[in-house]
Coordinates of C-alpha atoms in Angstrom, one line a residue:
X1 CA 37.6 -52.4 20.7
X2 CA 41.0 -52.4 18.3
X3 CA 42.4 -49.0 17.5
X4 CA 42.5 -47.8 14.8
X5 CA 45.6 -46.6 12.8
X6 CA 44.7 -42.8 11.2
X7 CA 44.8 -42.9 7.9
X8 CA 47.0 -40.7 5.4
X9 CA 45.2 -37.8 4.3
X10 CA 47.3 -38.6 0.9
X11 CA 46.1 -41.5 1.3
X12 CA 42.2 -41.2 1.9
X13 CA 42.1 -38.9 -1.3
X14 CA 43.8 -40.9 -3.5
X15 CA 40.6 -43.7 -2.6
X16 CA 38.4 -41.1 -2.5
X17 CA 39.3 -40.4 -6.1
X18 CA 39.1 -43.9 -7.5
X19 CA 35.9 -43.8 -6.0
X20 CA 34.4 -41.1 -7.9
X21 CA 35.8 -42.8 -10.8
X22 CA 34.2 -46.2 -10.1
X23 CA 30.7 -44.3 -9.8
X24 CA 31.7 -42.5 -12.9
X25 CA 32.0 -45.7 -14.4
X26 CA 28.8 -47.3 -13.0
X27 CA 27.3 -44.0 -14.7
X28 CA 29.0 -44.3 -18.1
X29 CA 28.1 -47.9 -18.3
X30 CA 24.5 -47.3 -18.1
X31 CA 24.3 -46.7 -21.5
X32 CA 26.4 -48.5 -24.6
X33 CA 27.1 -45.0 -26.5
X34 CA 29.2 -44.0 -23.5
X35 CA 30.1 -47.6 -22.2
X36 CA 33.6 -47.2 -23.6
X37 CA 34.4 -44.0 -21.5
X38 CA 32.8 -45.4 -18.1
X39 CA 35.4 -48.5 -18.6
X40 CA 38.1 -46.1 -19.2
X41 CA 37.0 -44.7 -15.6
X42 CA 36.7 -47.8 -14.1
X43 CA 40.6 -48.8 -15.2
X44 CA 41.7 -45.3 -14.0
X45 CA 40.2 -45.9 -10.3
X46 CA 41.0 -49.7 -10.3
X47 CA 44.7 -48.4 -11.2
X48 CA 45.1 -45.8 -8.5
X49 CA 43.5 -48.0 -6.0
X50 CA 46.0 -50.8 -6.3
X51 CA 49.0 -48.0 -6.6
X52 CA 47.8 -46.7 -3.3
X53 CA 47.8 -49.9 -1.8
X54 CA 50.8 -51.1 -2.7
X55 CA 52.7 -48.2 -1.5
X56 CA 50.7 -48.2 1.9
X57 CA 50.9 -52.0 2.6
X58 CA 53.9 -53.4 1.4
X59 CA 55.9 -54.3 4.1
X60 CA 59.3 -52.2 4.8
X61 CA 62.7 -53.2 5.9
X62 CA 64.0 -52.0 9.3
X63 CA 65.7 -48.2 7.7
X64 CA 62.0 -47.6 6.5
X65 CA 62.6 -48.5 2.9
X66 CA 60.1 -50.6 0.6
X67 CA 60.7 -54.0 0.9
X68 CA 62.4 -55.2 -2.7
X69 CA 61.5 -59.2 -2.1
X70 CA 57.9 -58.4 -0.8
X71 CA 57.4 -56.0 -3.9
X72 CA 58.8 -58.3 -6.3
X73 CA 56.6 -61.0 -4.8
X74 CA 53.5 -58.7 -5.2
X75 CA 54.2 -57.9 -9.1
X76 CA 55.0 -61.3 -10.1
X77 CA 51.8 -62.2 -8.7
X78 CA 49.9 -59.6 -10.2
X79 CA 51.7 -60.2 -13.3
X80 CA 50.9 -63.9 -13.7
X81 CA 47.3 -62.6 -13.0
X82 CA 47.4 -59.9 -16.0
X83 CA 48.5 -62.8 -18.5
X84 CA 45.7 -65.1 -17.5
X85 CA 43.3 -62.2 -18.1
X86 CA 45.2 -60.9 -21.2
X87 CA 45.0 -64.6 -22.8
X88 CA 41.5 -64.9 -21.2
X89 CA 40.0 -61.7 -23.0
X90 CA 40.9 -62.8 -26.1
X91 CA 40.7 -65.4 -26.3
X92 CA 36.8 -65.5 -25.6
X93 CA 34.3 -65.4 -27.7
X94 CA 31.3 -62.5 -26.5
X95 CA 28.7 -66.2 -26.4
X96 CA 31.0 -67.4 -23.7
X97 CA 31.0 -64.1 -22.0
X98 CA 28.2 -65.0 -19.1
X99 CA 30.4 -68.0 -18.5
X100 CA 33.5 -65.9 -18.1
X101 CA 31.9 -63.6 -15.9
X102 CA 29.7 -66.2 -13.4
X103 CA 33.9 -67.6 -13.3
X104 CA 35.0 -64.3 -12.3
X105 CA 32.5 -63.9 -9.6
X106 CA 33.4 -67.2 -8.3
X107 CA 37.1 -66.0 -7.8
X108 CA 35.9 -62.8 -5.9
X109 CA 33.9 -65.2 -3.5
X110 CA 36.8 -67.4 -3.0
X111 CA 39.4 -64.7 -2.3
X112 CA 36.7 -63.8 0.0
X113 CA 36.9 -66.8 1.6
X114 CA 41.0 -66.9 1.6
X115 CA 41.2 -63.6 3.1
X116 CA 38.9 -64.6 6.0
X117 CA 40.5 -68.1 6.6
X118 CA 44.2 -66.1 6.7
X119 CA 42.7 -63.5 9.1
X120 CA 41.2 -66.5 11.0
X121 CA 44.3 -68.6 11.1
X122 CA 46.8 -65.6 11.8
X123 CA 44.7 -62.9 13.4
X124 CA 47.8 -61.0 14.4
X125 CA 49.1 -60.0 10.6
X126 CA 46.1 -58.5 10.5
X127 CA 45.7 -56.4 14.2
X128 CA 42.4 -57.8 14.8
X129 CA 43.6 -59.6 18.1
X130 CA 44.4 -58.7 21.5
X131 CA 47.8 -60.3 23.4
X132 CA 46.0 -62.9 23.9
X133 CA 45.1 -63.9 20.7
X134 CA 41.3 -63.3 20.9
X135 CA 39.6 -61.7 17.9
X136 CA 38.1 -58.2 18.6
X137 CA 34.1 -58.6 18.3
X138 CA 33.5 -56.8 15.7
X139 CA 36.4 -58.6 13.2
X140 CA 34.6 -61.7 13.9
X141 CA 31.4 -59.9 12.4
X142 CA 32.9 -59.0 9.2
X143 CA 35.3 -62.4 9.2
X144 CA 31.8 -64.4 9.8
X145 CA 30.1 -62.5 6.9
X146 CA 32.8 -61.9 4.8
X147 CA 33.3 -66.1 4.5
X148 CA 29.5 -66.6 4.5
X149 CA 29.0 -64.5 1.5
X150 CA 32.4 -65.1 -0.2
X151 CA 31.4 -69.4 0.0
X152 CA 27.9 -68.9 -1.2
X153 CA 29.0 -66.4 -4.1
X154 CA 32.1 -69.2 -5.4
X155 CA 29.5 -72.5 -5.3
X156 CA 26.5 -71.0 -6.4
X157 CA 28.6 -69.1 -9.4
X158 CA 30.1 -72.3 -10.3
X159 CA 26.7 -74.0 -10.6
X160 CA 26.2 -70.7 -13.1
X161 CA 28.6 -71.5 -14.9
X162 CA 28.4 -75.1 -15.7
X163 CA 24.6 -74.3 -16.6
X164 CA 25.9 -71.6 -18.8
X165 CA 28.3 -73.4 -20.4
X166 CA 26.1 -76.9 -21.3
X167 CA 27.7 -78.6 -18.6
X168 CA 24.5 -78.8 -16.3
X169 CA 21.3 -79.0 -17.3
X170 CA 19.4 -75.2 -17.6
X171 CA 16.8 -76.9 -16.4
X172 CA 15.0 -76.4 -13.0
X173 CA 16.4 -78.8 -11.0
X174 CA 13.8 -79.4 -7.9
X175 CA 15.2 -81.0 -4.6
X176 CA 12.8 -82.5 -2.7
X177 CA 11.9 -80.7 0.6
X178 CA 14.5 -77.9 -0.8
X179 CA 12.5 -74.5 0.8
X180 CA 12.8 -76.3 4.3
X181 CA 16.7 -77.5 3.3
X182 CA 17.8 -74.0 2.4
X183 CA 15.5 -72.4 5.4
X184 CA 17.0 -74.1 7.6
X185 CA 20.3 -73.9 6.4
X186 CA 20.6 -70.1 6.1
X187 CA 18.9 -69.9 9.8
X188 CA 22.2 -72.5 10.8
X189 CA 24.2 -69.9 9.2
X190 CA 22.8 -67.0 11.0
X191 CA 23.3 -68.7 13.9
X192 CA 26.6 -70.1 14.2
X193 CA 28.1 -66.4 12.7
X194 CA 25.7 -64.7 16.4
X195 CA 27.5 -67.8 18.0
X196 CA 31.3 -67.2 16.6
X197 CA 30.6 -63.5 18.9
X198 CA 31.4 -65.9 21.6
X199 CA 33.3 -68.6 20.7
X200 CA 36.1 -68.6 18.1
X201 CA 36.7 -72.1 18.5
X202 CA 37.9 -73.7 14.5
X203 CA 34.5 -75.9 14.4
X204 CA 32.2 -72.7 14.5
X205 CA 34.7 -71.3 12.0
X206 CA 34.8 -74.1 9.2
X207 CA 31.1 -75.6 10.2
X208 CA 30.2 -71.9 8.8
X209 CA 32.4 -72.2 5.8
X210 CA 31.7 -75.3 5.0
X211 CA 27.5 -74.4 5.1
X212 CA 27.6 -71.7 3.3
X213 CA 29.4 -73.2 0.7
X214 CA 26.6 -75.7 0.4
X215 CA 23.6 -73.1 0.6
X216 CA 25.6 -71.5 -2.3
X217 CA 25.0 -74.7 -4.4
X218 CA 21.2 -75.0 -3.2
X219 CA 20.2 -71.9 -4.2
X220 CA 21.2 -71.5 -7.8
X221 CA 20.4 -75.2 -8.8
X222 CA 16.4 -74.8 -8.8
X223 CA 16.6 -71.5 -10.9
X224 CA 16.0 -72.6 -14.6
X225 CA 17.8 -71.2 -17.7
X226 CA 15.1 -68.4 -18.2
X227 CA 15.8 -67.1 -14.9
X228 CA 19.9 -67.3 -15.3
X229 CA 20.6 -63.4 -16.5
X230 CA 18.7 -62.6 -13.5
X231 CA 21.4 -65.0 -11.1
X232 CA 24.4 -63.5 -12.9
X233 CA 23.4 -59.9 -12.0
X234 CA 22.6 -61.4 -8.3
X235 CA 26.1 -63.1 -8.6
X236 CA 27.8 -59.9 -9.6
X237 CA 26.0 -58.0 -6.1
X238 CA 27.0 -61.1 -4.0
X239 CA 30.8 -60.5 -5.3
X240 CA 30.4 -57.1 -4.6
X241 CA 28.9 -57.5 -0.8
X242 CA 32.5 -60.5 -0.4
X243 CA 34.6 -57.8 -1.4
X244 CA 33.3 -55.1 0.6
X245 CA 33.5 -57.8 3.5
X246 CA 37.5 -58.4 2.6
X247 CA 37.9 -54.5 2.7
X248 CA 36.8 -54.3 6.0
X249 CA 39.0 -57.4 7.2
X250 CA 41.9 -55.8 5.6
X251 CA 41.2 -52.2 6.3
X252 CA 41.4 -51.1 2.7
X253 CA 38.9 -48.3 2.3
X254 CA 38.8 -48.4 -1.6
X255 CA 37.9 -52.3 -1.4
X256 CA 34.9 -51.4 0.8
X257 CA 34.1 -48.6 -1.1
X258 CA 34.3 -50.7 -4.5
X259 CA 32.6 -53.4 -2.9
X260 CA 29.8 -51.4 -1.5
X261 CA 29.1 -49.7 -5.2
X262 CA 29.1 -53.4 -7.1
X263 CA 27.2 -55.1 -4.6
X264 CA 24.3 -52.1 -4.1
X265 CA 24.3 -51.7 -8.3
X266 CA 24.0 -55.5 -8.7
X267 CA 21.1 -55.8 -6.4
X268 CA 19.3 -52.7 -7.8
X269 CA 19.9 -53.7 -11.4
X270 CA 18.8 -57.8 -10.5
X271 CA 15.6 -56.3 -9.1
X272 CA 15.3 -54.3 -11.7
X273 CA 15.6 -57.4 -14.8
X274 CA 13.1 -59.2 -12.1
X275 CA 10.6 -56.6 -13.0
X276 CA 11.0 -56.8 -16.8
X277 CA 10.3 -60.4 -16.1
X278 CA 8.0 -60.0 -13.5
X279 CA 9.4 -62.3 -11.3
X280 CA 9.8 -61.9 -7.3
X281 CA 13.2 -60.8 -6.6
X282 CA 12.7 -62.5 -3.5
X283 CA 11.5 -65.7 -4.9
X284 CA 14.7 -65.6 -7.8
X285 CA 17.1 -65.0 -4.8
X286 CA 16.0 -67.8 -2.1
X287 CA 16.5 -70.4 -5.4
X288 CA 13.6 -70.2 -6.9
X289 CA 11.4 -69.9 -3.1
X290 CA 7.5 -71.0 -4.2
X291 CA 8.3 -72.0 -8.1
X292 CA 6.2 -74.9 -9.4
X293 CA 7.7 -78.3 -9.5
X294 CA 6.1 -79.2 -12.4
X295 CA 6.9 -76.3 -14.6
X296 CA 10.4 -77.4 -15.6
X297 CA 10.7 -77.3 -19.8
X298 CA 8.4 -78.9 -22.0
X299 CA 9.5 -82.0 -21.5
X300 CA 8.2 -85.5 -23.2
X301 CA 7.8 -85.5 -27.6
X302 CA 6.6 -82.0 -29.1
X303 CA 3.4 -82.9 -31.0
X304 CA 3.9 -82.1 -35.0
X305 CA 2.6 -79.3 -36.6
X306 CA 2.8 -77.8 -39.7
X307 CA 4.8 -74.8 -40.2
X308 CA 6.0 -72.6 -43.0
X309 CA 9.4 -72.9 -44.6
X310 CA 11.3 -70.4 -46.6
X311 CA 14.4 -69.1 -48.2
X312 CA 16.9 -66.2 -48.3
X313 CA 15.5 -65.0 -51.4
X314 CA 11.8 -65.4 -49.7
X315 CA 13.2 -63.0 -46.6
X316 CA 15.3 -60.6 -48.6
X317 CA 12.1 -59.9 -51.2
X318 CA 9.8 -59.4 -48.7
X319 CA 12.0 -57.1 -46.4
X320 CA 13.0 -55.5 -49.6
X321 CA 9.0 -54.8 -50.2
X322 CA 8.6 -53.2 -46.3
X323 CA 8.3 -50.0 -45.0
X324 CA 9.2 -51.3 -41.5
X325 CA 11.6 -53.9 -40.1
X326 CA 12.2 -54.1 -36.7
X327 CA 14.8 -57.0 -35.7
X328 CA 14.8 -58.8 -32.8
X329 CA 18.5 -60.8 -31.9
X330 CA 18.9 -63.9 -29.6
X331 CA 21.4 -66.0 -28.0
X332 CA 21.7 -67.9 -31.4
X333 CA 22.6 -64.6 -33.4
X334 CA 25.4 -64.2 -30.8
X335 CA 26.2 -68.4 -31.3
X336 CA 26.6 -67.6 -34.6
X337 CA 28.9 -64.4 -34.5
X338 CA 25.7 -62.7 -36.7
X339 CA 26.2 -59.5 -35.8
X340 CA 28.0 -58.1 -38.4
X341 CA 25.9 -59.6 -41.0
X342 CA 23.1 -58.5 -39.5
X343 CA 24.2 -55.2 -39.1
X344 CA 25.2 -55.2 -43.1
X345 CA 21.8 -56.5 -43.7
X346 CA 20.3 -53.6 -42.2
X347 CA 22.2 -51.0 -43.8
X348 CA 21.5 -52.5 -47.7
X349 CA 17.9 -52.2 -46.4
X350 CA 17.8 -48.7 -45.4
X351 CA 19.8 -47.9 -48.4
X352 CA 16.6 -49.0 -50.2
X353 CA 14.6 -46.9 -48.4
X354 CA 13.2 -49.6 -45.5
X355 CA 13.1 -48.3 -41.8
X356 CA 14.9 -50.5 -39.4
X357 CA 15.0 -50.7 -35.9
X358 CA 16.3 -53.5 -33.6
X359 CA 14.5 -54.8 -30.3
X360 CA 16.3 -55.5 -27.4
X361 CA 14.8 -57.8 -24.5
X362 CA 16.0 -56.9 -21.1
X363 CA 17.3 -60.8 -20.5
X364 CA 17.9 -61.5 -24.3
X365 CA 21.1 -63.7 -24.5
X366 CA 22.8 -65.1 -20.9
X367 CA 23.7 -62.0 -19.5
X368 CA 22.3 -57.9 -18.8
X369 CA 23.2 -56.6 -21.6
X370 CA 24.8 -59.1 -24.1
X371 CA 22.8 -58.0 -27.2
X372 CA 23.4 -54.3 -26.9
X373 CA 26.9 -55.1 -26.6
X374 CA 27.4 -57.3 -29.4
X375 CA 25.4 -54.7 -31.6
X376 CA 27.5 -52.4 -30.6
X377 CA 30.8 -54.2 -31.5
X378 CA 29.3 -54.2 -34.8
X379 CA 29.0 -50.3 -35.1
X380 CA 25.0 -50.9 -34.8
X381 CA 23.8 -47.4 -34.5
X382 CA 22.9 -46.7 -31.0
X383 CA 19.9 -44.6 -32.2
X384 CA 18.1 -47.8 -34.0
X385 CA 18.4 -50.2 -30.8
X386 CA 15.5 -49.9 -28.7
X387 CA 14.4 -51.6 -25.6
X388 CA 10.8 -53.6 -25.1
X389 CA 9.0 -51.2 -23.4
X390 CA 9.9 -48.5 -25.7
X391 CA 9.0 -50.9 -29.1
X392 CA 6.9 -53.3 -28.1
X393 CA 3.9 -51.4 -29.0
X394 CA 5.2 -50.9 -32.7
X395 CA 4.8 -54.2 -33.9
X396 CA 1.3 -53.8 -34.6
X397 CA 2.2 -51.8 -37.6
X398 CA 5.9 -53.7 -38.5
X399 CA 5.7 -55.2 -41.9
X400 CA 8.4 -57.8 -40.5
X401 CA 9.8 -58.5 -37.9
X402 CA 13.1 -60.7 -38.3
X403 CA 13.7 -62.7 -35.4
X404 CA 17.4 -64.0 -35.5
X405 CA 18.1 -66.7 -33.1
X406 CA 15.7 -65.5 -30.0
X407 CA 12.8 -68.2 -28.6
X408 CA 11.7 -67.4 -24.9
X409 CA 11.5 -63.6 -25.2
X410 CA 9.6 -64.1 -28.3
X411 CA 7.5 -66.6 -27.1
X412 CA 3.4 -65.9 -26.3
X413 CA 3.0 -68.7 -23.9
X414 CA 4.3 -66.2 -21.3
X415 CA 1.2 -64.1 -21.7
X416 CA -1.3 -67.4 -22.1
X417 CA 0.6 -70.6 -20.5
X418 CA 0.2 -70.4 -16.4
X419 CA 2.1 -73.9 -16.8
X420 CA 5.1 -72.6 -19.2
X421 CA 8.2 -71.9 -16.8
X422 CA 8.1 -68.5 -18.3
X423 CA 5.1 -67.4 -17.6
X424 CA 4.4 -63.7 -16.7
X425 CA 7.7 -62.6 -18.5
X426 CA 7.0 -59.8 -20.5
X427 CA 7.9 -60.4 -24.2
X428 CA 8.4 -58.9 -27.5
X429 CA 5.1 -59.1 -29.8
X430 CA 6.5 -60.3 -32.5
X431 CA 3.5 -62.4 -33.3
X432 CA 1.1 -59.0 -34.1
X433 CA 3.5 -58.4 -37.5
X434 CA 2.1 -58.5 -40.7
X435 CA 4.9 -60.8 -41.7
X436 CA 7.7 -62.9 -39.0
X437 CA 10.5 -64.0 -40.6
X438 CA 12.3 -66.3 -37.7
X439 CA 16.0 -67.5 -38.5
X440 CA 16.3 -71.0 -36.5
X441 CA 19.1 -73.6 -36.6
X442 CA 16.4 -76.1 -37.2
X443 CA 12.8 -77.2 -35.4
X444 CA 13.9 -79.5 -33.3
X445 CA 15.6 -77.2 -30.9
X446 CA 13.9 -75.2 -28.4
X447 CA 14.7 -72.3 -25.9
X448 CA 16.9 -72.2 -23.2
X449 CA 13.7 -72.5 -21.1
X450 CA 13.0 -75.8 -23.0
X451 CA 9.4 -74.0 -24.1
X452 CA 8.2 -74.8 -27.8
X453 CA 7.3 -71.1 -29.4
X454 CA 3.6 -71.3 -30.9
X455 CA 4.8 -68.3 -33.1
X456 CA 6.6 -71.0 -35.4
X457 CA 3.8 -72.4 -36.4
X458 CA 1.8 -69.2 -37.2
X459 CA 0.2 -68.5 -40.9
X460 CA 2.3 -65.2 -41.2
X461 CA 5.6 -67.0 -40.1
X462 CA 8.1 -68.2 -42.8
X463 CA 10.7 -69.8 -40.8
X464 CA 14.3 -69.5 -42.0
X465 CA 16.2 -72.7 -40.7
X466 CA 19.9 -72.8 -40.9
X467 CA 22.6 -70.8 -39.5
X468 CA 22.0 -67.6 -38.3
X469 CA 25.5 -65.7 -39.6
X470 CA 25.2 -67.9 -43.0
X471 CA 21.4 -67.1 -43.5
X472 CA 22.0 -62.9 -43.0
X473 CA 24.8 -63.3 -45.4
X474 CA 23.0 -64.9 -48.0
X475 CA 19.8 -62.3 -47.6
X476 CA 22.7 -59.7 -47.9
X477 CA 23.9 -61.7 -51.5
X478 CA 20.1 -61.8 -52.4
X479 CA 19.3 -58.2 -51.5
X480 CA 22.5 -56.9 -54.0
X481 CA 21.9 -59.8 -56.5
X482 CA 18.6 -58.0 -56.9
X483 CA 17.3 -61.6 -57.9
X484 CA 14.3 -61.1 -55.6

């Protein structure tokens, strides 16, 4: 086995301190009233980590000084990467955020695999070879993981993201003979990375690469758009587990440690949004392992039914009239940039004496997370937003409930439908109000799951068609008109 160089104790504290930070950050993000302070953690570690590294791994002349041309090609580097983030952040609207971050995730996997295939090629730079050139044992464990996961993480989060982003269809999409495909695949995997132990020859090497690039694609293609805040999570874990893999390559305690915390936190909080939709975790990880073929979106012509309309006058009288109004926000409130409208809505209600809560599904929007966040950007109190399991039960006495721009986790068919392709999700009850009031672009459209909601077409539903931000506006206007 390779020696190991001791590390600094300077060194090992200044990781062990970014690490407590990360975790502090984990812990502060838990909850959006102190999300703001768990990212200012999160910067803090991130910015010691890469200080530390810098100093400890930049190459130095022959008198012992830092290397000026190797620094200066470091900074450059990571200042060509600050602008594209910079220009990225902003310019990004909070509905394209899932996209972003299933892009992000696919970078992680691919500097995965870069780090490995430089480590592979060049073995030396990296003391991980003896004189003769052969890789220790145990490198070729982490360089044979480290590519495996890094591959699978880049080509299954670029199938995320052009599902995300409309460019796939978030449909399931069913390969024939698939389970045995990706079975034996990952067993080929297993196999050649036991067999690389042996034999570093460059066919092993790429034959694994290239595999697990393609069992990347395989899994994430059969998961339908219900399922897809469930594959970001499992996305952000498989980034995590690549970049603990690098760390180990590279020897860089704080990548291991930082990879270790996002990988074990993305698994435990993918199993955990697998519960609130009472899926298998195992199932949602092996692609969609034992889903029905045949339940992929409605599919064919939606049979016509009649269904109430109304106006913003109609919703703004009504809510006016309540004692209760829980709101429940979707992917189309966040489409529309509703928020703030919403949130102005709600406070000309309580003004007139209405109590107003808002209902958060664990997987409402594209991504863990997404509505609380947007609510919170729009100074949404953080004691009004509640999750399903801790509302769910008051809808049963809610004189309205004002869905804005949600469908699937809305939708009854996942209690009664063993067919519909979300069935067994939990799901807000907005169907036991006395009065729904359901803000839709317009019926032809249905949910990311492709699932028609039988709660449009109920005799206590008025449905408010249009768009989302220019409908809450126009309740607001009615509400202060006082024309209702």
């Amino acid at each position: 086995m390779h020696e190991v160089a001791p590390i600094n104790p300077w060194v090992a504290l200044a990781y062990l301190a970014s690490g407590i930070l990360f975790i502090m950050a984990l812990r502060g993000l838990s909850s959006p009233a102190s999300s703001r302070r768990g990212n200012r953690f999160g910067i803090a570690g991130m910015t010691i980590a890469v200080v530390t590294t810098l100093l400890t791994h930049v190459p130095r002349t022959g008198d012992g000084a830092l290397d000026t041309i190797a620094i200066a090609e470091v900074l450059g580097a990571i200042g060509i990467g600050a602008v594209i983030g910079i220009v990225m952040a902003r310019r990004i609207a909070m509905t394209a955020m899932p996209q972003l971050v299933a892009a992000f995730h696919s970078l992680v996997g691919l500097a995965a695999v870069a780090v490995a295939a430089a480590a592979y090629l060049n073995p030396s730079a990296f003391h991980i070879a003896d004189a003769a050139g052969q890789i220790f044992a145990v490198s070729r464990v982490e360089m044979g993981l480290g590519i495996a996961i890094g591959a699978i993480t880049f080509s299954g989060s670029v199938i995320a993201f052009l599902k995300l982003n409309g460019n796939m269809s978030g449909s399931p999409i069913m390969l024939p003979g698939r389970h045995i495909i990706n079975l034996g695949t990952l067993a080929a995997i297993i196999g050649l990375v036991a067999y690389f132990l042996t034999d570093q020859s460059p066919w092993v090497f790429w034959t694994i690469t290239a595999l697990s690039f393609l069992i990347g694609f395989l899994l994430i293609i059969p998961i339908g758009g219900a399922d897809m805040p469930v594959v970001v999570s499992m996305l952000n874990s498989y980034s995590g587990w690549a970049a603990a893999a690098m760390g180990f390559t590279l020897g860089n305690t704080a990548m291991i440690i930082t990879g270790a915390l996002v990988g074990s936190s993305g698994a435990i909080l993918s199993y955990i949004m697998c519960r609130a939709m009472n899926r298998s975790f195992i199932s949602v990880i092996a692609g969609g392992f034992g889903a029905d073929d045949s339940a992929g979106g409605a599919g064919g012509s939606k049979e016509q039914r009649p269904w109430k309309p109304g106006s913003a006058d109609d919703a703004a009288f009504l809510m006016s009239q309540a004692e209760n109004v829980i709101i429940v926000p979707g992917y189309g409130m966040a489409v529309a940039q509703a928020q703030h409208a919403l949130r102005e809505m709600g406070d000309v209600l309580k003004k007139e004496g209405v109590n107003v809560k808002y209902a958060i599904h664990p997987v409402a929007g594209r991504m863990p997370g997404h509505m609380n966040v947007l609510l919170a950007e729009a100074n949404v109190p953080y004691d009004e937003v509640f999750e399903l399991e801790d509302i769910n039960n008051e809808f049963a006495q809610c004189d309205v409930a004002f869905v804005i721009g949600a469908n699937d986790v809305t939708n009854p068919a996942a209690k009664t439908d063993k067919s519909s392709p979300i069935y067994g999700m939990p799901v807000l009850d907005v169907e036991k109000a006395k009065t729904v009031l359901f803000v839709k672009r317009s019926m032809g459209g249905v949910g990311y799951a492709g699932v028609d909601n039988d709660v449009f077409y109920m005799d206590q539903t008025m449905m408010l068609l249009g768009d989302a931000k220019k409908m809450a506006d126009d309740i607001v206007k009615a509400l202060n008109g006082g024309g209702h």
